[in-house]
């Protein structure tokens, strides 16, 4: 079963996303609202994937993605950036990030996550995925 961490500054979204993904067969092993919580959760829970909101209030989801992917972790989680905004608005930043792709929050589903992780789907930036090596 896919193990997932959700990083978002909205408690309401965290609850809704957890419920949706768990109903669809994804094990949501934790949630975080800040970068510090996300790093701690990744180190303790070792999720397969982290869904990271681009806009975390005072923090940038792009910075959080870099932290989670780096920091000398032997097996960092694969990262999918999420947002209420259109992926096209952030396409260049998403491509430059360590994320495997982007999903609009309205498109969030277990299948969409698995498709991005498998490289069989397009992300919501409007461009086909072509991740650099190591992603």
PDB file of C-alpha atoms in Angstrom:
ATOM      1  CA  UNK A   1       0.000   0.000   0.000  1.00  0.00           C
ATOM      2  CA  UNK A   2       1.252   3.454  -0.913  1.00  0.00           C
ATOM      3  CA  UNK A   3       2.325   5.458   2.170  1.00  0.00           C
ATOM      4  CA  UNK A   4       1.643   9.187   1.910  1.00  0.00           C
ATOM      5  CA  UNK A   5       2.417  12.362   3.883  1.00  0.00           C
ATOM      6  CA  UNK A   6       0.309  15.468   3.182  1.00  0.00           C
ATOM      7  CA  UNK A   7       1.864  18.892   3.803  1.00  0.00           C
ATOM      8  CA  UNK A   8      -0.631  21.778   3.760  1.00  0.00           C
ATOM      9  CA  UNK A   9      -1.410  24.754   5.985  1.00  0.00           C
ATOM     10  CA  UNK A  10      -5.179  24.189   5.866  1.00  0.00           C
ATOM     11  CA  UNK A  11      -6.552  21.791   8.512  1.00  0.00           C
ATOM     12  CA  UNK A  12      -9.755  21.536   6.502  1.00  0.00           C
ATOM     13  CA  UNK A  13      -7.896  20.418   3.369  1.00  0.00           C
ATOM     14  CA  UNK A  14      -5.740  17.991   5.361  1.00  0.00           C
ATOM     15  CA  UNK A  15      -8.863  16.294   6.725  1.00  0.00           C
ATOM     16  CA  UNK A  16     -10.611  16.190   3.347  1.00  0.00           C
ATOM     17  CA  UNK A  17      -7.563  14.894   1.464  1.00  0.00           C
ATOM     18  CA  UNK A  18      -6.831  12.266   4.109  1.00  0.00           C
ATOM     19  CA  UNK A  19     -10.405  10.993   3.952  1.00  0.00           C
ATOM     20  CA  UNK A  20     -10.462  10.887   0.155  1.00  0.00           C
ATOM     21  CA  UNK A  21      -7.109   9.145  -0.241  1.00  0.00           C
ATOM     22  CA  UNK A  22      -7.747   6.619   2.519  1.00  0.00           C
ATOM     23  CA  UNK A  23     -11.097   5.699   0.931  1.00  0.00           C
ATOM     24  CA  UNK A  24      -9.188   5.125  -2.309  1.00  0.00           C
ATOM     25  CA  UNK A  25      -6.624   2.809  -0.714  1.00  0.00           C
ATOM     26  CA  UNK A  26      -3.726   5.149   0.112  1.00  0.00           C
ATOM     27  CA  UNK A  27      -2.297   4.973   3.638  1.00  0.00           C
ATOM     28  CA  UNK A  28      -1.985   8.573   4.826  1.00  0.00           C
ATOM     29  CA  UNK A  29       0.689   8.026   7.462  1.00  0.00           C
ATOM     30  CA  UNK A  30       0.873  11.654   8.554  1.00  0.00           C
ATOM     31  CA  UNK A  31       0.109  15.287   7.950  1.00  0.00           C
ATOM     32  CA  UNK A  32       2.166  18.422   8.478  1.00  0.00           C
ATOM     33  CA  UNK A  33       1.409  22.135   8.374  1.00  0.00           C
ATOM     34  CA  UNK A  34       4.973  23.522   8.382  1.00  0.00           C
ATOM     35  CA  UNK A  35       8.354  22.606   6.935  1.00  0.00           C
ATOM     36  CA  UNK A  36       9.655  21.633  10.377  1.00  0.00           C
ATOM     37  CA  UNK A  37       6.714  19.262  10.897  1.00  0.00           C
ATOM     38  CA  UNK A  38       7.171  17.857   7.385  1.00  0.00           C
ATOM     39  CA  UNK A  39      10.861  17.102   7.935  1.00  0.00           C
ATOM     40  CA  UNK A  40      10.103  15.458  11.279  1.00  0.00           C
ATOM     41  CA  UNK A  41       7.264  13.374   9.804  1.00  0.00           C
ATOM     42  CA  UNK A  42       9.410  12.227   6.862  1.00  0.00           C
ATOM     43  CA  UNK A  43      12.234  11.178   9.180  1.00  0.00           C
ATOM     44  CA  UNK A  44       9.899   9.327  11.558  1.00  0.00           C
ATOM     45  CA  UNK A  45       7.339   7.839   9.163  1.00  0.00           C
ATOM     46  CA  UNK A  46       9.330   7.284   5.939  1.00  0.00           C
ATOM     47  CA  UNK A  47       6.433   7.840   3.500  1.00  0.00           C
ATOM     48  CA  UNK A  48       6.706   6.750  -0.132  1.00  0.00           C
ATOM     49  CA  UNK A  49       5.314  10.066  -1.358  1.00  0.00           C
ATOM     50  CA  UNK A  50       4.798  13.548   0.063  1.00  0.00           C
ATOM     51  CA  UNK A  51       2.081  15.818  -1.281  1.00  0.00           C
ATOM     52  CA  UNK A  52       3.329  19.366  -0.677  1.00  0.00           C
ATOM     53  CA  UNK A  53       1.200  22.490  -1.085  1.00  0.00           C
ATOM     54  CA  UNK A  54       3.027  25.159  -3.085  1.00  0.00           C
ATOM     55  CA  UNK A  55       1.732  27.942  -0.822  1.00  0.00           C
ATOM     56  CA  UNK A  56       2.209  27.136   2.865  1.00  0.00           C
ATOM     57  CA  UNK A  57       1.347  30.590   4.183  1.00  0.00           C
ATOM     58  CA  UNK A  58       4.688  32.047   5.251  1.00  0.00           C
ATOM     59  CA  UNK A  59       6.635  29.181   3.696  1.00  0.00           C
ATOM     60  CA  UNK A  60       7.228  28.088   0.135  1.00  0.00           C
ATOM     61  CA  UNK A  61       6.275  24.561  -0.815  1.00  0.00           C
ATOM     62  CA  UNK A  62       9.158  24.622  -3.298  1.00  0.00           C
ATOM     63  CA  UNK A  63      11.583  25.159  -0.395  1.00  0.00           C
ATOM     64  CA  UNK A  64       9.915  22.368   1.578  1.00  0.00           C
ATOM     65  CA  UNK A  65      10.190  20.036  -1.423  1.00  0.00           C
ATOM     66  CA  UNK A  66      13.927  20.736  -1.658  1.00  0.00           C
ATOM     67  CA  UNK A  67      14.346  20.115   2.087  1.00  0.00           C
ATOM     68  CA  UNK A  68      12.475  16.815   1.972  1.00  0.00           C
ATOM     69  CA  UNK A  69      14.338  15.635  -1.103  1.00  0.00           C
ATOM     70  CA  UNK A  70      17.759  16.630   0.196  1.00  0.00           C
ATOM     71  CA  UNK A  71      19.231  16.723   3.686  1.00  0.00           C
ATOM     72  CA  UNK A  72      21.221  13.536   3.043  1.00  0.00           C
ATOM     73  CA  UNK A  73      18.242  11.183   3.257  1.00  0.00           C
ATOM     74  CA  UNK A  74      19.077   7.740   1.910  1.00  0.00           C
ATOM     75  CA  UNK A  75      15.562   7.268   0.528  1.00  0.00           C
ATOM     76  CA  UNK A  76      13.677  10.568   0.377  1.00  0.00           C
ATOM     77  CA  UNK A  77       9.978  10.419  -0.461  1.00  0.00           C
ATOM     78  CA  UNK A  78       8.906  11.189  -3.993  1.00  0.00           C
ATOM     79  CA  UNK A  79       7.288  14.596  -4.012  1.00  0.00           C
ATOM     80  CA  UNK A  80       4.156  15.811  -5.744  1.00  0.00           C
ATOM     81  CA  UNK A  81       3.396  19.516  -5.517  1.00  0.00           C
ATOM     82  CA  UNK A  82      -0.260  20.483  -5.060  1.00  0.00           C
ATOM     83  CA  UNK A  83      -2.147  23.781  -5.176  1.00  0.00           C
ATOM     84  CA  UNK A  84      -5.498  25.446  -5.700  1.00  0.00           C
ATOM     85  CA  UNK A  85      -3.763  27.501  -8.418  1.00  0.00           C
ATOM     86  CA  UNK A  86      -3.265  26.321 -11.978  1.00  0.00           C
ATOM     87  CA  UNK A  87      -0.110  24.349 -12.621  1.00  0.00           C
ATOM     88  CA  UNK A  88       0.654  26.477 -15.674  1.00  0.00           C
ATOM     89  CA  UNK A  89       1.204  29.433 -13.319  1.00  0.00           C
ATOM     90  CA  UNK A  90       4.143  27.578 -11.745  1.00  0.00           C
ATOM     91  CA  UNK A  91       5.312  25.335 -14.592  1.00  0.00           C
ATOM     92  CA  UNK A  92       8.927  26.559 -14.660  1.00  0.00           C
ATOM     93  CA  UNK A  93       9.281  26.381 -10.872  1.00  0.00           C
ATOM     94  CA  UNK A  94       7.714  22.921 -10.792  1.00  0.00           C
ATOM     95  CA  UNK A  95      10.075  21.650 -13.491  1.00  0.00           C
ATOM     96  CA  UNK A  96      13.073  23.085 -11.586  1.00  0.00           C
ATOM     97  CA  UNK A  97      11.986  21.441  -8.329  1.00  0.00           C
ATOM     98  CA  UNK A  98      12.711  17.879  -7.161  1.00  0.00           C
ATOM     99  CA  UNK A  99       9.003  17.045  -7.537  1.00  0.00           C
ATOM    100  CA  UNK A 100       7.857  14.296  -9.890  1.00  0.00           C
ATOM    101  CA  UNK A 101       4.949  16.495 -10.898  1.00  0.00           C
ATOM    102  CA  UNK A 102       2.032  18.667  -9.893  1.00  0.00           C
ATOM    103  CA  UNK A 103      -1.642  18.041  -9.172  1.00  0.00           C
ATOM    104  CA  UNK A 104      -4.353  20.613  -8.742  1.00  0.00           C
ATOM    105  CA  UNK A 105      -6.116  19.991  -5.449  1.00  0.00           C
ATOM    106  CA  UNK A 106      -9.351  19.482  -7.373  1.00  0.00           C
ATOM    107  CA  UNK A 107      -7.715  16.635  -9.339  1.00  0.00           C
ATOM    108  CA  UNK A 108      -6.310  14.861  -6.294  1.00  0.00           C
ATOM    109  CA  UNK A 109      -6.980  11.128  -6.277  1.00  0.00           C
ATOM    110  CA  UNK A 110      -5.121   7.912  -5.580  1.00  0.00           C
ATOM    111  CA  UNK A 111      -5.073   7.137  -9.297  1.00  0.00           C
ATOM    112  CA  UNK A 112      -3.639  10.555 -10.216  1.00  0.00           C
ATOM    113  CA  UNK A 113      -0.897  10.104  -7.613  1.00  0.00           C
ATOM    114  CA  UNK A 114      -0.057   6.601  -8.823  1.00  0.00           C
ATOM    115  CA  UNK A 115      -0.040   7.726 -12.456  1.00  0.00           C
ATOM    116  CA  UNK A 116       2.455  10.496 -11.667  1.00  0.00           C
ATOM    117  CA  UNK A 117       4.642   8.145  -9.645  1.00  0.00           C
ATOM    118  CA  UNK A 118       4.558   5.523 -12.406  1.00  0.00           C
ATOM    119  CA  UNK A 119       5.294   8.125 -15.067  1.00  0.00           C
ATOM    120  CA  UNK A 120       2.167   7.117 -16.978  1.00  0.00           C
ATOM    121  CA  UNK A 121       0.212  10.337 -16.485  1.00  0.00           C
ATOM    122  CA  UNK A 122       0.570  14.001 -17.261  1.00  0.00           C
ATOM    123  CA  UNK A 123       0.779  16.442 -14.431  1.00  0.00           C
ATOM    124  CA  UNK A 124      -1.533  19.444 -14.282  1.00  0.00           C
ATOM    125  CA  UNK A 125       0.984  21.904 -15.701  1.00  0.00           C
ATOM    126  CA  UNK A 126      -0.314  21.035 -19.148  1.00  0.00           C
ATOM    127  CA  UNK A 127       2.991  19.475 -20.182  1.00  0.00           C
ATOM    128  CA  UNK A 128       3.889  15.789 -20.324  1.00  0.00           C
ATOM    129  CA  UNK A 129       6.165  14.580 -17.583  1.00  0.00           C
ATOM    130  CA  UNK A 130       9.842  14.305 -18.311  1.00  0.00           C
ATOM    131  CA  UNK A 131      11.566  14.107 -14.972  1.00  0.00           C
ATOM    132  CA  UNK A 132      15.329  14.378 -14.815  1.00  0.00           C
ATOM    133  CA  UNK A 133      17.289  11.341 -13.615  1.00  0.00           C
ATOM    134  CA  UNK A 134      16.922  10.585  -9.923  1.00  0.00           C
ATOM    135  CA  UNK A 135      13.397  11.835  -9.529  1.00  0.00           C
TER     136      UNK A 135
END
